[in-house]
Amino acid sequence: MESDYRPELKTKVENMDEYDTLIVGMPIWGGHLTPAMKSFLAGYDLSGKYIAPFCTHGGSGTAQSVSDIRSVCPNSTILGSLAVYGSQAENSRGDVEKWLEQIGILKNN
């Protein structure tokens, strides 16, 4: 984590240009993005795109993950984030729906 290691990923999104908004989910490791997520985000030109991050955590909330995303994607707009305590993930549907409404992805009927 301290060396900013970014592993090579085996797959790639071939049509990333077709997306305006990315909903990216990740676990938090030591308060930061995982090396694989840094590799994923850095592997594309995400300039002008919207990024909606959500994470699972063990008590740190989003910690430094949003600022990590900003540093990897300085020309993207970061939408509101969602942090879900890992042990509560299976019961978080309501929180996820509320978050998606807040960031304009899901329309309230």
Coordinates of N, CA, C and O in Angstrom, one line a residue:
M1 N 0.8 -1.2 0.0 CA 0.0 0.0 0.0 C 0.9 1.3 0.0 O 0.6 2.2 -0.7
E2 N 1.9 1.3 0.8 CA 2.8 2.4 0.9 C 3.6 2.7 -0.4 O 3.9 3.9 -0.7
S3 N 3.8 1.7 -1.2 CA 4.6 1.9 -2.4 C 3.7 2.2 -3.6 O 4.3 2.4 -4.7
D4 N 2.4 2.3 -3.4 CA 1.5 2.7 -4.4 C 1.5 1.6 -5.5 O 1.3 1.9 -6.7
Y5 N 1.7 0.4 -5.2 CA 1.7 -0.8 -6.1 C 0.4 -0.8 -6.8 O -0.7 -0.7 -6.2
R6 N 0.4 -1.0 -8.1 CA -0.8 -1.2 -8.9 C -0.6 -2.4 -9.8 O 0.1 -2.4 -10.8
P7 N -1.3 -3.5 -9.4 CA -1.1 -4.7 -10.2 C -1.7 -4.6 -11.6 O -2.6 -3.8 -11.8
E8 N -1.2 -5.4 -12.5 CA -1.8 -5.5 -13.8 C -3.1 -6.3 -13.8 O -3.1 -7.4 -13.1
L9 N -4.1 -5.8 -14.4 CA -5.4 -6.4 -14.3 C -5.5 -7.3 -15.6 O -5.0 -7.0 -16.6
K10 N -6.2 -8.4 -15.4 CA -6.4 -9.4 -16.5 C -7.5 -9.0 -17.5 O -7.5 -9.5 -18.6
T11 N -8.4 -8.2 -17.1 CA -9.5 -7.9 -18.0 C -9.6 -6.4 -18.1 O -9.0 -5.6 -17.3
K12 N -10.3 -5.9 -19.2 CA -10.4 -4.5 -19.4 C -11.8 -4.2 -20.0 O -12.4 -5.0 -20.7
V13 N -12.4 -3.1 -19.6 CA -13.6 -2.7 -20.2 C -13.3 -2.1 -21.6 O -12.7 -1.1 -21.7
E14 N -13.8 -2.7 -22.6 CA -13.5 -2.4 -24.0 C -14.2 -1.1 -24.4 O -13.7 -0.4 -25.3
N15 N -15.4 -0.8 -23.8 CA -16.2 0.3 -24.3 C -16.4 1.4 -23.2 O -17.5 2.0 -23.1
M16 N -15.3 1.7 -22.5 CA -15.4 2.6 -21.4 C -15.9 4.0 -21.9 O -16.6 4.7 -21.2
D17 N -15.6 4.4 -23.2 CA -16.0 5.6 -23.7 C -17.6 5.8 -23.8 O -18.1 6.9 -23.8
E18 N -18.3 4.7 -23.7 CA -19.7 4.7 -23.8 C -20.4 5.1 -22.5 O -21.6 5.3 -22.4
Y19 N -19.6 5.1 -21.4 CA -20.2 5.4 -20.1 C -19.9 6.8 -19.6 O -18.7 7.3 -19.8
D20 N -20.9 7.5 -19.1 CA -20.7 8.8 -18.5 C -20.5 8.7 -17.0 O -19.8 9.6 -16.4
T21 N -21.1 7.7 -16.4 CA -21.1 7.6 -15.0 C -20.6 6.2 -14.6 O -21.1 5.2 -15.2
L22 N -19.7 6.1 -13.7 CA -19.2 4.8 -13.2 C -19.6 4.6 -11.7 O -19.4 5.6 -10.9
I23 N -20.3 3.5 -11.4 CA -20.5 3.2 -10.0 C -19.5 2.2 -9.6 O -19.5 1.1 -10.2
V24 N -18.6 2.6 -8.8 CA -17.4 1.7 -8.4 C -17.5 1.3 -7.0 O -17.7 2.1 -6.1
G25 N -17.4 0.0 -6.8 CA -17.5 -0.6 -5.4 C -16.2 -1.2 -5.0 O -15.5 -1.8 -5.9
M26 N -15.8 -1.1 -3.8 CA -14.6 -1.6 -3.3 C -14.6 -1.8 -1.8 O -15.3 -1.2 -1.1
P27 N -13.7 -2.7 -1.3 CA -13.5 -2.8 0.1 C -12.5 -1.7 0.4 O -11.7 -1.3 -0.4
I28 N -12.4 -1.3 1.7 CA -11.4 -0.4 2.1 C -10.3 -1.2 2.8 O -10.6 -2.0 3.7
W29 N -9.1 -0.9 2.4 CA -7.9 -1.6 3.0 C -7.1 -0.6 3.7 O -6.5 0.3 3.0
G30 N -6.9 -0.7 5.0 CA -6.1 0.3 5.7 C -6.5 1.7 5.5 O -5.6 2.6 5.4
G31 N -7.8 2.0 5.2 CA -8.3 3.3 5.0 C -8.2 3.8 3.6 O -8.5 5.0 3.3
H32 N -7.7 3.0 2.7 CA -7.4 3.4 1.3 C -8.1 2.5 0.3 O -8.5 1.4 0.6
L33 N -8.0 2.9 -1.0 CA -8.4 2.1 -2.1 C -7.5 0.9 -2.2 O -6.3 1.0 -1.8
T34 N -8.0 -0.2 -2.7 CA -7.1 -1.4 -2.9 C -6.2 -1.1 -4.1 O -6.5 -0.3 -5.0
P35 N -5.0 -1.7 -4.1 CA -4.2 -1.6 -5.3 C -4.9 -1.9 -6.6 O -4.7 -1.2 -7.6
A36 N -5.7 -2.9 -6.6 CA -6.4 -3.3 -7.9 C -7.4 -2.2 -8.3 O -7.5 -1.9 -9.5
M37 N -8.0 -1.6 -7.4 CA -9.0 -0.5 -7.8 C -8.2 0.7 -8.3 O -8.6 1.4 -9.3
K38 N -7.0 1.0 -7.7 CA -6.2 2.1 -8.3 C -5.8 1.7 -9.7 O -5.8 2.6 -10.6
S39 N -5.4 0.5 -9.9 CA -5.0 0.0 -11.3 C -6.2 0.2 -12.3 O -6.0 0.7 -13.4
F40 N -7.4 -0.2 -11.8 CA -8.6 -0.1 -12.7 C -8.8 1.4 -13.0 O -8.9 1.7 -14.2
L41 N -8.9 2.3 -12.1 CA -9.2 3.7 -12.3 C -8.1 4.3 -13.2 O -8.4 5.1 -14.1
A42 N -6.9 4.0 -12.9 CA -5.7 4.6 -13.6 C -5.6 4.1 -15.1 O -5.0 4.7 -15.9
G43 N -6.3 3.0 -15.3 CA -6.1 2.3 -16.6 C -7.0 2.9 -17.7 O -6.9 2.5 -18.9
Y44 N -7.7 4.0 -17.4 CA -8.6 4.6 -18.4 C -8.5 6.1 -18.3 O -8.2 6.6 -17.2
D45 N -8.8 6.8 -19.3 CA -8.9 8.3 -19.3 C -10.4 8.5 -18.8 O -11.3 8.4 -19.6
L46 N -10.6 8.9 -17.6 CA -11.9 9.1 -17.0 C -12.2 10.6 -16.9 O -13.1 11.0 -16.2
S47 N -11.5 11.4 -17.6 CA -11.7 12.8 -17.7 C -13.2 13.1 -18.1 O -13.7 12.5 -19.1
G48 N -13.8 14.0 -17.3 CA -15.2 14.4 -17.6 C -16.3 13.4 -17.2 O -17.5 13.6 -17.3
K49 N -15.9 12.2 -16.7 CA -16.8 11.2 -16.2 C -17.2 11.5 -14.8 O -16.5 12.1 -14.0
Y50 N -18.4 10.9 -14.4 CA -18.8 11.0 -13.0 C -18.5 9.6 -12.4 O -18.7 8.6 -13.0
I51 N -18.0 9.7 -11.2 CA -17.7 8.5 -10.4 C -18.5 8.5 -9.1 O -18.4 9.4 -8.3
A52 N -19.3 7.4 -8.9 CA -20.0 7.2 -7.7 C -19.4 6.1 -6.9 O -19.7 4.9 -7.3
P53 N -18.6 6.4 -5.9 CA -18.0 5.3 -5.2 C -18.8 4.8 -4.0 O -19.5 5.5 -3.3
F54 N -18.7 3.5 -3.8 CA -19.3 2.9 -2.6 C -18.3 1.9 -2.0 O -17.5 1.3 -2.8
C55 N -18.3 1.6 -0.8 CA -17.3 0.7 -0.2 C -18.0 0.0 1.0 O -19.0 0.4 1.6
T56 N -17.3 -1.1 1.3 CA -17.5 -1.8 2.5 C -16.3 -1.6 3.4 O -15.2 -1.3 2.9
H57 N -16.5 -1.6 4.7 CA -15.5 -1.3 5.6 C -15.7 -2.0 7.0 O -16.8 -2.5 7.2
G58 N -14.7 -1.9 7.8 CA -14.8 -2.5 9.1 C -14.8 -1.5 10.2 O -14.6 -1.9 11.4
G59 N -15.1 -0.3 9.9 CA -15.2 0.7 10.9 C -14.7 2.1 10.5 O -14.8 3.1 11.2
S60 N -14.1 2.2 9.4 CA -13.4 3.4 8.9 C -14.3 4.3 8.0 O -13.8 5.4 7.7
G61 N -15.4 3.8 7.7 CA -16.2 4.6 6.7 C -15.5 4.6 5.4 O -14.7 3.7 5.0
T62 N -15.6 5.7 4.6 CA -14.9 5.8 3.3 C -13.4 6.1 3.6 O -12.6 6.0 2.6
A63 N -13.0 6.6 4.8 CA -11.6 6.9 5.1 C -11.0 7.8 4.0 O -11.6 8.8 3.7
Q64 N -9.9 7.4 3.5 CA -9.2 8.1 2.5 C -9.6 7.7 1.0 O -9.0 8.2 0.1
S65 N -10.5 6.8 0.9 CA -10.8 6.3 -0.5 C -11.3 7.4 -1.5 O -10.9 7.3 -2.6
V66 N -12.1 8.3 -1.0 CA -12.6 9.3 -2.0 C -11.4 10.2 -2.4 O -11.3 10.5 -3.6
S67 N -10.6 10.6 -1.5 CA -9.4 11.4 -1.9 C -8.4 10.6 -2.7 O -7.8 11.2 -3.6
D68 N -8.3 9.3 -2.5 CA -7.5 8.4 -3.4 C -8.1 8.5 -4.8 O -7.3 8.6 -5.7
I69 N -9.4 8.4 -4.9 CA -10.0 8.4 -6.2 C -9.7 9.8 -6.9 O -9.4 9.8 -8.1
R70 N -9.9 10.8 -6.1 CA -9.6 12.2 -6.7 C -8.1 12.3 -7.2 O -7.9 12.9 -8.2
S71 N -7.2 11.7 -6.5 CA -5.8 11.7 -6.9 C -5.5 10.9 -8.2 O -4.7 11.3 -9.0
V72 N -6.2 9.8 -8.3 CA -6.1 9.0 -9.5 C -6.9 9.5 -10.7 O -6.5 9.4 -11.8
C73 N -8.0 10.2 -10.4 CA -8.9 10.7 -11.5 C -9.2 12.2 -11.3 O -10.3 12.6 -11.0
P74 N -8.1 13.0 -11.4 CA -8.3 14.4 -11.1 C -9.2 15.2 -12.0 O -9.7 16.2 -11.6
N75 N -9.6 14.7 -13.1 CA -10.4 15.3 -14.1 C -11.8 14.7 -14.1 O -12.6 15.0 -15.1
S76 N -12.2 14.0 -13.1 CA -13.5 13.4 -13.0 C -14.3 14.1 -11.9 O -13.7 14.7 -11.0
T77 N -15.6 13.9 -11.9 CA -16.4 14.5 -10.9 C -16.8 13.3 -10.0 O -17.4 12.3 -10.4
I78 N -16.5 13.5 -8.7 CA -16.8 12.4 -7.7 C -18.2 12.8 -7.1 O -18.4 13.8 -6.5
L79 N -19.1 11.9 -7.3 CA -20.5 12.1 -6.7 C -20.4 11.6 -5.3 O -19.4 11.1 -4.8
G80 N -21.5 11.8 -4.6 CA -21.6 11.4 -3.2 C -21.2 9.9 -3.0 O -21.5 9.1 -3.9
S81 N -20.6 9.6 -1.9 CA -20.2 8.2 -1.7 C -21.1 7.5 -0.7 O -21.8 8.2 0.1
L82 N -21.0 6.2 -0.6 CA -21.7 5.4 0.3 C -20.7 4.4 1.0 O -19.9 3.8 0.3
A83 N -20.8 4.4 2.3 CA -20.0 3.4 3.1 C -20.9 2.5 3.8 O -21.8 2.9 4.5
V84 N -20.7 1.2 3.7 CA -21.5 0.2 4.3 C -20.6 -0.7 5.2 O -19.6 -1.2 4.7
Y85 N -21.0 -0.7 6.5 CA -20.2 -1.6 7.4 C -20.3 -3.0 6.9 O -21.4 -3.5 6.6
G86 N -19.2 -3.7 6.7 CA -19.1 -5.0 6.1 C -20.1 -6.0 6.6 O -20.8 -6.7 5.8
S87 N -20.3 -6.1 7.9 CA -21.2 -7.1 8.5 C -22.7 -6.7 8.3 O -23.5 -7.5 8.5
Q88 N -22.9 -5.5 7.8 CA -24.3 -5.0 7.6 C -24.6 -5.0 6.1 O -25.7 -4.6 5.7
A89 N -23.7 -5.5 5.2 CA -23.9 -5.4 3.8 C -25.2 -6.1 3.3 O -25.9 -5.5 2.5
E90 N -25.5 -7.2 3.8 CA -26.7 -7.9 3.3 C -28.0 -7.3 3.7 O -29.0 -7.5 3.1
N91 N -27.9 -6.3 4.7 CA -29.1 -5.6 5.1 C -29.1 -4.1 4.6 O -29.8 -3.3 5.2
S92 N -28.3 -3.8 3.6 CA -28.1 -2.4 3.3 C -28.9 -1.9 2.0 O -28.7 -0.8 1.5
R93 N -29.9 -2.7 1.6 CA -30.6 -2.4 0.3 C -31.2 -1.0 0.5 O -31.2 -0.2 -0.5
G94 N -31.9 -0.7 1.6 CA -32.5 0.7 1.7 C -31.5 1.8 1.7 O -31.7 2.8 1.1
D95 N -30.3 1.6 2.3 CA -29.2 2.6 2.2 C -28.7 2.8 0.8 O -28.5 3.9 0.4
V96 N -28.6 1.7 0.1 CA -28.1 1.8 -1.3 C -29.1 2.5 -2.2 O -28.8 3.4 -3.0
E97 N -30.4 2.2 -2.0 CA -31.5 2.9 -2.8 C -31.5 4.4 -2.5 O -31.6 5.2 -3.4
K98 N -31.4 4.7 -1.2 CA -31.4 6.1 -0.8 C -30.2 6.8 -1.4 O -30.3 8.0 -1.9
W99 N -29.0 6.2 -1.4 CA -27.8 6.8 -2.0 C -27.9 7.0 -3.5 O -27.6 8.1 -4.0
L100 N -28.5 6.0 -4.2 CA -28.7 6.1 -5.6 C -29.7 7.2 -5.9 O -29.5 7.9 -6.9
E101 N -30.7 7.4 -5.1 CA -31.6 8.6 -5.3 C -30.9 9.9 -5.1 O -31.0 10.8 -5.9
Q102 N -30.0 10.0 -4.0 CA -29.3 11.2 -3.7 C -28.4 11.6 -4.8 O -28.2 12.8 -5.0
I103 N -27.7 10.7 -5.5 CA -26.8 11.1 -6.5 C -27.4 11.1 -7.9 O -26.7 11.3 -8.9
G104 N -28.7 10.9 -8.0 CA -29.5 11.1 -9.2 C -29.4 9.9 -10.2 O -29.8 10.0 -11.3
I105 N -29.1 8.7 -9.7 CA -29.0 7.5 -10.5 C -30.4 6.8 -10.5 O -30.9 6.4 -11.5
L106 N -31.0 6.8 -9.3 CA -32.3 6.1 -9.2 C -33.4 7.2 -9.0 O -33.2 8.1 -8.1
K107 N -34.4 7.1 -9.7 CA -35.5 8.1 -9.6 C -36.5 7.6 -8.5 O -36.9 6.5 -8.6
N108 N -36.9 8.5 -7.6 CA -37.9 8.1 -6.6 C -39.3 8.1 -7.3 O -39.7 9.1 -7.9
N109 N -40.0 7.0 -7.1 CA -41.3 6.8 -7.8 C -42.4 7.4 -7.0 O -42.7 7.2 -5.9

